Short mmCIF file of C-alpha atoms in Angstrom, two decimals:
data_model
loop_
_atom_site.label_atom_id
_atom_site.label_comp_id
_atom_site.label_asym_id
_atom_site.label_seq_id
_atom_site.Cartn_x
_atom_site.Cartn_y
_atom_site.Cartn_z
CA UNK A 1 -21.91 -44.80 81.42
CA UNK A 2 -23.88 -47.52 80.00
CA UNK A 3 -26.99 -46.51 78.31
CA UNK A 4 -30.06 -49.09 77.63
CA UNK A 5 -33.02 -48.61 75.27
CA UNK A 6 -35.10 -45.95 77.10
CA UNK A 7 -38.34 -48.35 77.37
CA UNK A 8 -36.17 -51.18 79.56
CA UNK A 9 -34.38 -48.47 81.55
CA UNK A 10 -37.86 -47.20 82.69
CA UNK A 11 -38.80 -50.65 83.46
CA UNK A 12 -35.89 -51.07 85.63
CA UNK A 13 -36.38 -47.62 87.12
CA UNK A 14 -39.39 -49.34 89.23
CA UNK A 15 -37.89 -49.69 92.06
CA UNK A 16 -37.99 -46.01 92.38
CA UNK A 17 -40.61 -46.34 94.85
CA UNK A 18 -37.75 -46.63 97.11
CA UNK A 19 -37.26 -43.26 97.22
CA UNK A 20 -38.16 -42.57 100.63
CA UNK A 21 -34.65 -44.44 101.65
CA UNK A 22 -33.09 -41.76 100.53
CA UNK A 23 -33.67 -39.60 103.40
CA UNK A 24 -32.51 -36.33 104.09
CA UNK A 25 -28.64 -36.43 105.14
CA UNK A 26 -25.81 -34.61 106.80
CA UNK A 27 -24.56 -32.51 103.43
CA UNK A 28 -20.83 -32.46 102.51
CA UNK A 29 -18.47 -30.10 101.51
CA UNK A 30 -19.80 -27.29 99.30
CA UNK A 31 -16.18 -26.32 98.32
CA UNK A 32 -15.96 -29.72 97.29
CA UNK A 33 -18.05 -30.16 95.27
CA UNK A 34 -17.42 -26.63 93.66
CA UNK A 35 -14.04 -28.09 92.68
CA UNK A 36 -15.27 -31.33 91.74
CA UNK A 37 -17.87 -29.59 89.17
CA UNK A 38 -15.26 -27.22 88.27
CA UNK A 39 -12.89 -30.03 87.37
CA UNK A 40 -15.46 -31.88 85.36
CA UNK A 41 -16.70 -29.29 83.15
CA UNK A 42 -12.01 -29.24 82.45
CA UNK A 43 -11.96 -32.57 82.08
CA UNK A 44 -15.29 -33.21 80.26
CA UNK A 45 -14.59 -29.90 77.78
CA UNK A 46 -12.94 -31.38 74.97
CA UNK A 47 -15.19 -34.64 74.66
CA UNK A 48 -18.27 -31.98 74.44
CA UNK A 49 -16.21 -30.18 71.17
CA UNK A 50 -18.53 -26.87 71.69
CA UNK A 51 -17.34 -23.29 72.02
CA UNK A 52 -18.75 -22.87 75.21
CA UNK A 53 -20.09 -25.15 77.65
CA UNK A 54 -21.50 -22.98 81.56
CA UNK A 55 -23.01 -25.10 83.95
CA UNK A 56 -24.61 -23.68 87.41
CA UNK A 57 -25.79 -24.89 90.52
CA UNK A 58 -28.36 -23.56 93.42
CA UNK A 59 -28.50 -25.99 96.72
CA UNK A 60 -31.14 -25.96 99.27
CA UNK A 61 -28.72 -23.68 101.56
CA UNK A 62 -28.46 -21.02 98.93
CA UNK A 63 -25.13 -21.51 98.42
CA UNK A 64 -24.51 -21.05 94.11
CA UNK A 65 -22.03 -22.55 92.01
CA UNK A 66 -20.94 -22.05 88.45
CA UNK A 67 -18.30 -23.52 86.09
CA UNK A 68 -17.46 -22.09 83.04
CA UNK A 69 -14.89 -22.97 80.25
CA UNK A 70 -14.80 -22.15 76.22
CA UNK A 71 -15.17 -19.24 74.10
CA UNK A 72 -17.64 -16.53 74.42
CA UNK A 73 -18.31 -15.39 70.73
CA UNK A 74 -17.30 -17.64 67.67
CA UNK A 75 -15.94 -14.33 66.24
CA UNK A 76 -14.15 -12.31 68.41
CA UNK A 77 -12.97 -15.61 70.51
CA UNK A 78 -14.02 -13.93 73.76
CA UNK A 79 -13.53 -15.88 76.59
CA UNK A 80 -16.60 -17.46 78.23
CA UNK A 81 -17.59 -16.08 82.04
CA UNK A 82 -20.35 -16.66 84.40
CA UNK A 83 -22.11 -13.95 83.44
CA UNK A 84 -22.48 -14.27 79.63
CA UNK A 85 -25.97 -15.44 78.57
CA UNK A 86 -27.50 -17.98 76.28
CA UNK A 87 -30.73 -18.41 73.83
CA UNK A 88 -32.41 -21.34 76.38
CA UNK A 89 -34.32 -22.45 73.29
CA UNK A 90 -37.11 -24.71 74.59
CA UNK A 91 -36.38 -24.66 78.41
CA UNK A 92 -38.73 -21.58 77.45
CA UNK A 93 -41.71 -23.42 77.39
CA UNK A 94 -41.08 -24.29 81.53
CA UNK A 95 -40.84 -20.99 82.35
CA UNK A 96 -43.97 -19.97 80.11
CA UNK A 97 -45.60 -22.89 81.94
CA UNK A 98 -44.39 -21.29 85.22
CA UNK A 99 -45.93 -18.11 84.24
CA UNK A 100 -49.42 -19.95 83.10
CA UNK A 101 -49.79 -21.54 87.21
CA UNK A 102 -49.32 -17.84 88.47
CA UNK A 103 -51.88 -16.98 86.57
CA UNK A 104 -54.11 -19.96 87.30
CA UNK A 105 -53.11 -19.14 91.29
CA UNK A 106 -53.89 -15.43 90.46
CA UNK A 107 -57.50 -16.53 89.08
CA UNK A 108 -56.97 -14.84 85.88
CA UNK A 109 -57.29 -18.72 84.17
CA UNK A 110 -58.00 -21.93 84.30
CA UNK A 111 -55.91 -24.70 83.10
CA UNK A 112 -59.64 -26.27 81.62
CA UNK A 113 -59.96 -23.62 79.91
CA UNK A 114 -61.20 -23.17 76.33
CA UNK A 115 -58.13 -21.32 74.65
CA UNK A 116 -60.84 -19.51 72.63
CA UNK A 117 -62.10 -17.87 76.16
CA UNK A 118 -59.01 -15.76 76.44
CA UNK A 119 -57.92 -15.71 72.43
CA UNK A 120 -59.23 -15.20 69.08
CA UNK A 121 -57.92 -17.42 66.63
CA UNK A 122 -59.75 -16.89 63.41
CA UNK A 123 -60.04 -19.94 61.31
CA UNK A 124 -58.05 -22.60 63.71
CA UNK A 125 -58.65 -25.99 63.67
CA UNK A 126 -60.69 -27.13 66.92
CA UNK A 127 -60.05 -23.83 68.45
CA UNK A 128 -64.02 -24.42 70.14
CA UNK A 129 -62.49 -27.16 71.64
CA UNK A 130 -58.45 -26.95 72.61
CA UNK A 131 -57.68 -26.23 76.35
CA UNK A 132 -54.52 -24.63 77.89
CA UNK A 133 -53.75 -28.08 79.56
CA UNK A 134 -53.60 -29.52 76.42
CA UNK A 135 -51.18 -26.88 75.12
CA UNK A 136 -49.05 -27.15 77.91
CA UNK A 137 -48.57 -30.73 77.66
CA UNK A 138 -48.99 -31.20 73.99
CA UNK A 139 -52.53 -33.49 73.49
CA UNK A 140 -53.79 -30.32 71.53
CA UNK A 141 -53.44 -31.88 68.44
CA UNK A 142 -51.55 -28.63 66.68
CA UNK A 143 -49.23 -28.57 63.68
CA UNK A 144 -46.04 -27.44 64.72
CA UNK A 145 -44.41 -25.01 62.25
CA UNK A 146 -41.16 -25.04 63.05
CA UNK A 147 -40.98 -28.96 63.10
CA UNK A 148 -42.95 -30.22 60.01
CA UNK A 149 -42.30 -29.77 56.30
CA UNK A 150 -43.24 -26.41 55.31
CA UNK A 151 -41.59 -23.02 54.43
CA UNK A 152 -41.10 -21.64 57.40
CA UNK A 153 -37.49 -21.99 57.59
CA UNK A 154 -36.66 -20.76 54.05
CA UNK A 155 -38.27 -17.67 54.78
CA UNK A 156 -36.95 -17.06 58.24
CA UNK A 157 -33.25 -18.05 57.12
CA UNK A 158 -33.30 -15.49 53.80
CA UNK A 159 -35.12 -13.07 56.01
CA UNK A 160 -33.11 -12.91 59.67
CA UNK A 161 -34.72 -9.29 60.58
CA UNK A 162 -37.95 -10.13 59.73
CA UNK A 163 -40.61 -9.21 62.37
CA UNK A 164 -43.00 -12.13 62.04
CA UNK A 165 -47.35 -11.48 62.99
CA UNK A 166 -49.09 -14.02 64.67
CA UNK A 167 -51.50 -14.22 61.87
CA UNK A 168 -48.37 -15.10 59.75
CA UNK A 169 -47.10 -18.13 61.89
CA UNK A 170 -50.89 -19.61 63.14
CA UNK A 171 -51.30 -19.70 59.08
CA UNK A 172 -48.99 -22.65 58.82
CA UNK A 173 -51.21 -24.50 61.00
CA UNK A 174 -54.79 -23.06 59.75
CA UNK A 175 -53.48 -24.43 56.50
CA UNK A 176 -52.21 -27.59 57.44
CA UNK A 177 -55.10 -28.42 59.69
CA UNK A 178 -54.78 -30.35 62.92
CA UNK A 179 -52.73 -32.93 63.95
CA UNK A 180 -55.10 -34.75 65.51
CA UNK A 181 -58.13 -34.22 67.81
CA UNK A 182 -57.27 -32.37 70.95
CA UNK A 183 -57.33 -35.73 73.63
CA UNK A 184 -56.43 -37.95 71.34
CA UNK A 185 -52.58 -38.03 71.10
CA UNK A 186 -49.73 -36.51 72.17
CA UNK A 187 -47.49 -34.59 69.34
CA UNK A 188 -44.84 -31.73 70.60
CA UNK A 189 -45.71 -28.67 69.66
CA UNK A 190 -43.79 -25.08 69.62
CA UNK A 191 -46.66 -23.42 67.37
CA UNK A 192 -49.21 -24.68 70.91
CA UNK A 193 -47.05 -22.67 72.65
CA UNK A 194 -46.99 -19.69 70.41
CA UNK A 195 -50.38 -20.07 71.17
CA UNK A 196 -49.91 -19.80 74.91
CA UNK A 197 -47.89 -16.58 74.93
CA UNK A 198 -50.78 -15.14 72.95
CA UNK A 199 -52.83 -16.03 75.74
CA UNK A 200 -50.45 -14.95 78.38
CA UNK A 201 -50.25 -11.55 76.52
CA UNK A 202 -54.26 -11.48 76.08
CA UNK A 203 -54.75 -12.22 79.92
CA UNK A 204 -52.34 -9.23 81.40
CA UNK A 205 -52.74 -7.00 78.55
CA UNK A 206 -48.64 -6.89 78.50
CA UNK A 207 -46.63 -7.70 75.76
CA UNK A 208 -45.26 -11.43 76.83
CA UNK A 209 -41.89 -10.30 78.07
CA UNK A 210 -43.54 -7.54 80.48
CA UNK A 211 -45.48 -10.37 81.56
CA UNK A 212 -42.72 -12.17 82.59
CA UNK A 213 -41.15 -9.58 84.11
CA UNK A 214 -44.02 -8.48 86.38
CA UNK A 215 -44.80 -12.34 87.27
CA UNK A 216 -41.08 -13.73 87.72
CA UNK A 217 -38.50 -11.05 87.37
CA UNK A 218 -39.54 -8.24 89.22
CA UNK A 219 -41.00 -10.26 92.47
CA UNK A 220 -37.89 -12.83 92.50
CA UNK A 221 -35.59 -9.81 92.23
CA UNK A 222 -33.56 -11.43 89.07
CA UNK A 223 -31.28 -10.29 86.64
CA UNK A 224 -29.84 -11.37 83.74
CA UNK A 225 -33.30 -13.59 81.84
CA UNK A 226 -35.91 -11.86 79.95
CA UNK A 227 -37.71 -13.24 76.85
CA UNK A 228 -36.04 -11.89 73.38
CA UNK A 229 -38.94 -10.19 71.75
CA UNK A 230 -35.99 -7.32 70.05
CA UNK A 231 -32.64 -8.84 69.04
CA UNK A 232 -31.59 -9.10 65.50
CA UNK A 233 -28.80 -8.80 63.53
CA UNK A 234 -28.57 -4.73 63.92
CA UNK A 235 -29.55 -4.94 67.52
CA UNK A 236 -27.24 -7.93 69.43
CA UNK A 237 -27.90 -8.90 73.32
CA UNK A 238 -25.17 -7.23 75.29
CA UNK A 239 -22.95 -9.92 77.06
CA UNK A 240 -24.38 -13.04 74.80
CA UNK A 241 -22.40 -16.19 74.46
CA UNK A 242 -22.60 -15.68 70.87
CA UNK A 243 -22.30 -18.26 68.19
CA UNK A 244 -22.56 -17.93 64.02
CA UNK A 245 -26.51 -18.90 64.51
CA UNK A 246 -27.00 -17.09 67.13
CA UNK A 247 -29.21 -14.51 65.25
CA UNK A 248 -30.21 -16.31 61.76
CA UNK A 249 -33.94 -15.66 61.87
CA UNK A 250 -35.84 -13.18 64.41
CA UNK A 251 -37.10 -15.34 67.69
CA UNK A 252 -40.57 -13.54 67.38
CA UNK A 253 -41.79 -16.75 64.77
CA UNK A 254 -41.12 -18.89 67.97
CA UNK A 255 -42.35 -16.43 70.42
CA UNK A 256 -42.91 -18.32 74.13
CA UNK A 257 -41.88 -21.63 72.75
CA UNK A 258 -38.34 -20.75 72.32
CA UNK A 259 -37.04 -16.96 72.93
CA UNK A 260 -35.65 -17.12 76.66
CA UNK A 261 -32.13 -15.78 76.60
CA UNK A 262 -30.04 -15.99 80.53
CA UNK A 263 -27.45 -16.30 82.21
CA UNK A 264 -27.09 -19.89 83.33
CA UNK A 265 -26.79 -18.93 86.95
CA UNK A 266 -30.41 -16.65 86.41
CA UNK A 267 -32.33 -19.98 85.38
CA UNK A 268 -30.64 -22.06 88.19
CA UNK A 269 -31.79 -19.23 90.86
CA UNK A 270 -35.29 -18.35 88.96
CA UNK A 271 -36.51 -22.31 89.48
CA UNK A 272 -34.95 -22.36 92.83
CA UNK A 273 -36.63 -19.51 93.93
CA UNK A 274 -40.28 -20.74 92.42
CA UNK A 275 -39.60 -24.37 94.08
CA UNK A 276 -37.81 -24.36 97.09
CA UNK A 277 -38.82 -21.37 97.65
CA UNK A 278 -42.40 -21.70 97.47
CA UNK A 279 -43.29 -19.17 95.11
CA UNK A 280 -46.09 -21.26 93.11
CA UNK A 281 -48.18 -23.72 95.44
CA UNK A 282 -47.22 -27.59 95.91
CA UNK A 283 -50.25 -28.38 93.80
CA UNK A 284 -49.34 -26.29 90.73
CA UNK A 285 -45.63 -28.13 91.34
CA UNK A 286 -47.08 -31.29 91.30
CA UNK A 287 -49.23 -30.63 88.40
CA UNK A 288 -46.05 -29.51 86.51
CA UNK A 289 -44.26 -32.89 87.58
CA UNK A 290 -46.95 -35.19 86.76
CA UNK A 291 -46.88 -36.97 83.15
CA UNK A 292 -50.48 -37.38 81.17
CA UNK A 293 -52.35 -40.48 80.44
CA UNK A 294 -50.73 -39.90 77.03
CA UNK A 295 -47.24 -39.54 77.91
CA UNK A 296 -45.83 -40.05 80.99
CA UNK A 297 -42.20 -38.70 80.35
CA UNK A 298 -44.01 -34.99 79.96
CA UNK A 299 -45.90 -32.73 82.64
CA UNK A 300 -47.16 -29.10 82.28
CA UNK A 301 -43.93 -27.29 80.33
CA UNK A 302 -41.51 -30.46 82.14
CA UNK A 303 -40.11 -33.21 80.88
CA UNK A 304 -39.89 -35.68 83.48
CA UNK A 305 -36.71 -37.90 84.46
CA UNK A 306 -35.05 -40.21 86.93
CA UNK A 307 -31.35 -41.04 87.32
CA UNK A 308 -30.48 -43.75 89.81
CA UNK A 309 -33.95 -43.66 91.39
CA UNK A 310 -34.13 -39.86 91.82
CA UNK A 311 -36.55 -38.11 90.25
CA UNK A 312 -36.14 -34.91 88.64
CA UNK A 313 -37.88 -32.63 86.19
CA UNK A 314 -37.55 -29.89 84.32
CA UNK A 315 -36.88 -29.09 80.31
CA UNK A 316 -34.47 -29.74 77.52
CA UNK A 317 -33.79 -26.93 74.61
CA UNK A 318 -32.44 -27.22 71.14
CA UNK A 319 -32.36 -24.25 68.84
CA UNK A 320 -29.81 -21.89 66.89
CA UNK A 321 -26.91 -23.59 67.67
CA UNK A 322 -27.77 -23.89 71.23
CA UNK A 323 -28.34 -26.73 73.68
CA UNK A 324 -29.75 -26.28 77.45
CA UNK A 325 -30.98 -27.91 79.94
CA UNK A 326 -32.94 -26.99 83.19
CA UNK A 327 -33.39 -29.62 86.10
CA UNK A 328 -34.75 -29.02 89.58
CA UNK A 329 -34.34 -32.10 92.39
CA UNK A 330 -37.44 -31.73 94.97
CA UNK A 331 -35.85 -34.14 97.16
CA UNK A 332 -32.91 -32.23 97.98
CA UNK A 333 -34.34 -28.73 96.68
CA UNK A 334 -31.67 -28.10 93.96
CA UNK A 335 -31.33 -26.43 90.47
CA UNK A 336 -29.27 -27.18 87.93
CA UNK A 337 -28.87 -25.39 84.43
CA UNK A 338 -26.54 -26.55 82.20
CA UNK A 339 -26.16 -24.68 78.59
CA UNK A 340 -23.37 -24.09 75.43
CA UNK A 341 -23.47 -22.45 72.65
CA UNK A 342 -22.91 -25.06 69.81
CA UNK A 343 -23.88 -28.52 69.18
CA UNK A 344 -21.80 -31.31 70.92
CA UNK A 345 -19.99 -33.44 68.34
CA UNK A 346 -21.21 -36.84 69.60
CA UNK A 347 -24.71 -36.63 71.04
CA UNK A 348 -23.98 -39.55 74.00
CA UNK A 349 -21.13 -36.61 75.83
CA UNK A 350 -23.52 -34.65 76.19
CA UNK A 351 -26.12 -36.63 78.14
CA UNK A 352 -23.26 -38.25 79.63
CA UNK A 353 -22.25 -34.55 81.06
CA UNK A 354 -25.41 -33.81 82.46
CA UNK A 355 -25.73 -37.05 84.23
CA UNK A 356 -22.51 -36.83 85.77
CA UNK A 357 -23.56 -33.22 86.73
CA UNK A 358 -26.47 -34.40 88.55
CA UNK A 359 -24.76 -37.54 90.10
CA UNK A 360 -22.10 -34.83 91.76
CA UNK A 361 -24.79 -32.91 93.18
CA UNK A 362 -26.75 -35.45 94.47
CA UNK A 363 -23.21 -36.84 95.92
CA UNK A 364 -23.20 -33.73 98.09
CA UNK A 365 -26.34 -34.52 100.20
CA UNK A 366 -26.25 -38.87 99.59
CA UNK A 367 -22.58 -39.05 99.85
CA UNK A 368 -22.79 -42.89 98.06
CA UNK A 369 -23.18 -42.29 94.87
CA UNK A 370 -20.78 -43.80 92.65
CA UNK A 371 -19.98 -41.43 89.91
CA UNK A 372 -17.69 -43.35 87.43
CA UNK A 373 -18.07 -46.88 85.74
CA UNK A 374 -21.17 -48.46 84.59
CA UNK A 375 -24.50 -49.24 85.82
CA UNK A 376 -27.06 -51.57 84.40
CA UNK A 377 -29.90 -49.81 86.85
CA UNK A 378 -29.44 -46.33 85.89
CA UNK A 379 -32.41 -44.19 83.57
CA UNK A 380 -29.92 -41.65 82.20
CA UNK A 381 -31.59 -38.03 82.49
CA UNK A 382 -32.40 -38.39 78.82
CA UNK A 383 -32.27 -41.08 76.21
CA UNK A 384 -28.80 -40.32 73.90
CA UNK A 385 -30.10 -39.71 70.44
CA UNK A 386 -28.54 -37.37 67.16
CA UNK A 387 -29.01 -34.15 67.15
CA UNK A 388 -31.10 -32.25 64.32
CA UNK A 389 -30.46 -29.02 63.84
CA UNK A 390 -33.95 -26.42 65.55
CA UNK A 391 -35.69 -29.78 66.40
CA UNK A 392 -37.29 -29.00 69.61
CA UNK A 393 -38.14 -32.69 70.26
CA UNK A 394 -34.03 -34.03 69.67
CA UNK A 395 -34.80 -35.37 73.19
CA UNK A 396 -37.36 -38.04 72.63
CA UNK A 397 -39.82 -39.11 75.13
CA UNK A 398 -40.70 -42.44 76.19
CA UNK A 399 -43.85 -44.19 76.42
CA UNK A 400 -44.74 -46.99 78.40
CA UNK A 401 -46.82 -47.59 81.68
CA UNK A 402 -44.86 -45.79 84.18
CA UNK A 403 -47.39 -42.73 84.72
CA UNK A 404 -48.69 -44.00 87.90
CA UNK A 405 -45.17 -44.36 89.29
CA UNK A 406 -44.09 -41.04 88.21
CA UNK A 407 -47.14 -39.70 89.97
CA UNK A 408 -46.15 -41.25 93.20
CA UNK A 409 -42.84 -40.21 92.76
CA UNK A 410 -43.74 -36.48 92.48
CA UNK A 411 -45.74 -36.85 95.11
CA UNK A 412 -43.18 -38.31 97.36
CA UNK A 413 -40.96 -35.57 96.63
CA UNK A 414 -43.21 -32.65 97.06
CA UNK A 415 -44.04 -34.43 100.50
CA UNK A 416 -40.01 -34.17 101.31
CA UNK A 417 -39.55 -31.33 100.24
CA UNK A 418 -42.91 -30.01 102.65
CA UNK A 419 -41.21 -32.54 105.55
CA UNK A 420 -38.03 -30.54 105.32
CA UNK A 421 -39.77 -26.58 104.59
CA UNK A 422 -41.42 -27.16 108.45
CA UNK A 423 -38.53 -28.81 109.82
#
């Protein structure tokens, strides 16, 4: 696949107000295109050079599919199944934005908000003055700890066990004072979503992964994803696609930002089940799936793509060792999760593999899509760049002037996806 410089590929993209063309078709074969995902993840295995590479699929019907190939555990060399879970690094920070539009459904918050309101934050710059919005979409203006020169990562490394306080990880940012001021820019931040588990813990007086549970888990009827406030080195996750990083510092100094662990197949059905299936309202979907003035490549928790004129959104994850990727089609009503447990040798295979991924799927219901060869009018689902190693922002986003289209876009889709709910 040909890929362009990210800021001509969205310029290309705008003929994605075409969208509508793209109606609602007969759908092929689903054993089909269970072999044909099957076969890539074979074929595609070796190019991606990680242990373990799981990939799994939820369609509009309900019907799942998962593909699976590589080792389990870098030590033992157990062999990878569908039902071995992965650290989903930053895709946490859709599901904790998830969690944040229950509660703003549930009336317990607003998304205007003062963060102050709901949590004390002794000392913190322009903590009068930061809303959760901003944290969610990262215009807050707050120093990121685990992504800015400081000595976080010396400690956490030479201390794996460790138990860190909050007062201990918001110090990195009281000291290093604010990025900017909250409006003015946007900056990715894990430490902004520290803050937002706080608030989620501070709002239904649970710790943040019996929030979860009550708000996603128990309602959805899911197994196999929970947020990893407990593992360590003396206490491993029971059926975890294990790598040699896979427990080097204690996930409680990244807290909501980054401590989802699950089974791919969980995270495919958990963001089916809140989209298609209507569990959070068409406005909190479209507020998720709409970029800001400041960046139109990122919504609420969502980074926001398109891939041959259909749009998609979702989140990326880099952490540990780990790469994921969540992506939810509201045209069609499908969920993809794609995750491995090591770092792909060449960056490009691996965005190459999830666009393939996508273009498969979306094969099923257009049955036109060319998947091979090269384009010159494709927006790959991210732009290919090297990895560095617990970066949460390896994927970069995009500027530009495309937040109006991406707007309509979502719109458009949530408008299918209501078309084809009352048909």
């Amino acid at each position: 696949m040909k890929y362009l410089p990210h800021s001509l590929l969205l310029f290309l993209s705008l003929n994605m107000l075409s969208l509508n063309t793209y109606a609602i078709s007969e759908t092929g074969d689903v054993d089909l295109l269970k072999t044909n995902i099957i076969n890539m993840v074979e074929s595609e295995f070796t190019r991606l050079s990680v242990p373990g590479v799981s990939v799994a699929v939820v369609l509009d019907s309900g019907d799942e599919i998962t593909a699976f190939k590589g080792t389990a555990n870098t030590e033992t060399k157990e062999e990878l199944n569908e039902d071995h879970q992965f650290r989903l690094a930053s895709v946490s920070k859709h599901l904790t934005a998830i969690m944040l539009m229950l509660l703003q459904e549930q009336g317990d918050i607003a998304l205007d908000d003062k963060i102050i309101n709901h949590v004390d934050l002794p000392d913190f710059p322009n903590r009068d003055i930061i809303t959760i919005r901003q944290l969610m979409n990262h215009t807050a203006g707050v120093y990121d700890h685990v992504n800015s020169p400081n000595d976080y990562f010396s400690i956490a490394l030479s201390e794996p066990n460790r138990v860190w306080t909050p007062e201990e990880v918001l110090n990195y940012t009281v000291q290093a004072g604010a990025d900017f001021q909250p409006g003015a820019a946007y900056s990715y931040s894990n430490t902004g979503y520290y803050i937002l588990g706080l608030l989620i813990e501070a709002v239904t007086e649970q710790t943040f992964a019996e929030a979860f549970n009550d708000l996603l888990v128990n309602p959805l009827s899911l197994t196999g994803i929970f947020a990893d406030d407990y593992s360590d080195t003396n206490t491993p996750i029971e059926m975890f696609a294990a790598n040699n990083r896979a427990y080097e510092y204690h996930k409680s100094s990244i807290g909501a930002a980054g401590n989802f662990v699950a089974k791919p197949l969980a995270l495919a059905k958990l963001g089916q089940q809140v989209y298609a299936g209507n569990f959070i309202s068409d406005e909190s979907e479209a507020a998720m799936s709409t970029g800001s003035d400041l960046n139109n490549a990122y919504g609420l928790g969502s980074r926001l793509w398109s891939l041959q004129n259909i749009f998609h959104f979702g989140h990326t994850g880099t952490l540990g060792g780990y790469k994921s990727i969540y992506m939810y089609i509201p045209e069609y009503e499908v969920s993809i999760a794609v995750i491995v447990n090591g770092y792909p040798a060449v960056s490009d295979n691996w965005w190459h593999f999830l666009d393939e991924v996508m273009l498969e799927v979306v094969s099923y219901y257009k049955g036109t899509l060319e998947t091979g060869g090269e384009s010159t009018d494709e927006t790959p689902t991210e732009e290919p760049v090297e990895d560095e190693d617990d970066n949460e922002e390896d994927d970069k986003d995009s500027g530009g002037s495309t937040s109006l289209l991406l707007l309509l876009i979502s719109s458009v889709a949530v408008l299918l996806r209501r078309r084809k709910t009352l048909n």
